[in-house]
Amino acid sequence: MPNTNLANSKQWQGQFDLQIFFTPTLKIKHNYQLPFP
């Protein structure tokens, strides 16, 4: 059980980090129409 919980926590944390770091970038791209590749 602890190993499974740790794996699930790691996976959730990774998804949370992606949301934190990429969502602002997408908002900036949308709001300011910057020429991101």
C-alpha positions as MATLAB code, in Angstrom:
seq = 'MPNTNLANSKQWQGQFDLQIFFTPTLKIKHNYQLPFP';
ca = [
       0.000    0.000    0.000;
       2.626    2.650    0.887;
       4.421    2.085   -2.423;
       1.187    2.466   -4.367;
       0.274    5.607   -2.452;
       3.703    7.081   -3.092;
       3.440    6.347   -6.810;
      -0.005    7.935   -6.971;
       1.223   10.970   -5.053;
       4.191   11.355   -7.398;
       1.933   11.105  -10.452;
      -0.518   13.651   -9.044;
       2.324   16.010   -8.138;
       3.674   15.772  -11.673;
       0.289   16.653  -13.139;
      -0.054   19.519  -10.657;
       3.387   20.871  -11.640;
       2.463   20.709  -15.333;
      -0.717   22.669  -14.629;
       1.165   25.283  -12.587;
       3.967   25.829  -15.078;
       2.188   25.442  -18.418;
      -1.181   27.066  -17.759;
       0.299   30.595  -17.308;
       2.311   30.133  -20.524;
      -0.830   29.193  -22.427;
      -2.679   32.180  -20.970;
       0.152   34.515  -22.008;
       0.163   32.995  -25.497;
      -3.581   33.491  -25.748;
      -3.734   36.961  -24.252;
      -0.736   38.543  -25.947;
      -0.508   36.444  -29.150;
       3.240   35.970  -28.690;
       4.982   34.030  -31.468;
       5.768   30.883  -29.522;
       7.027   28.023  -31.680;
];
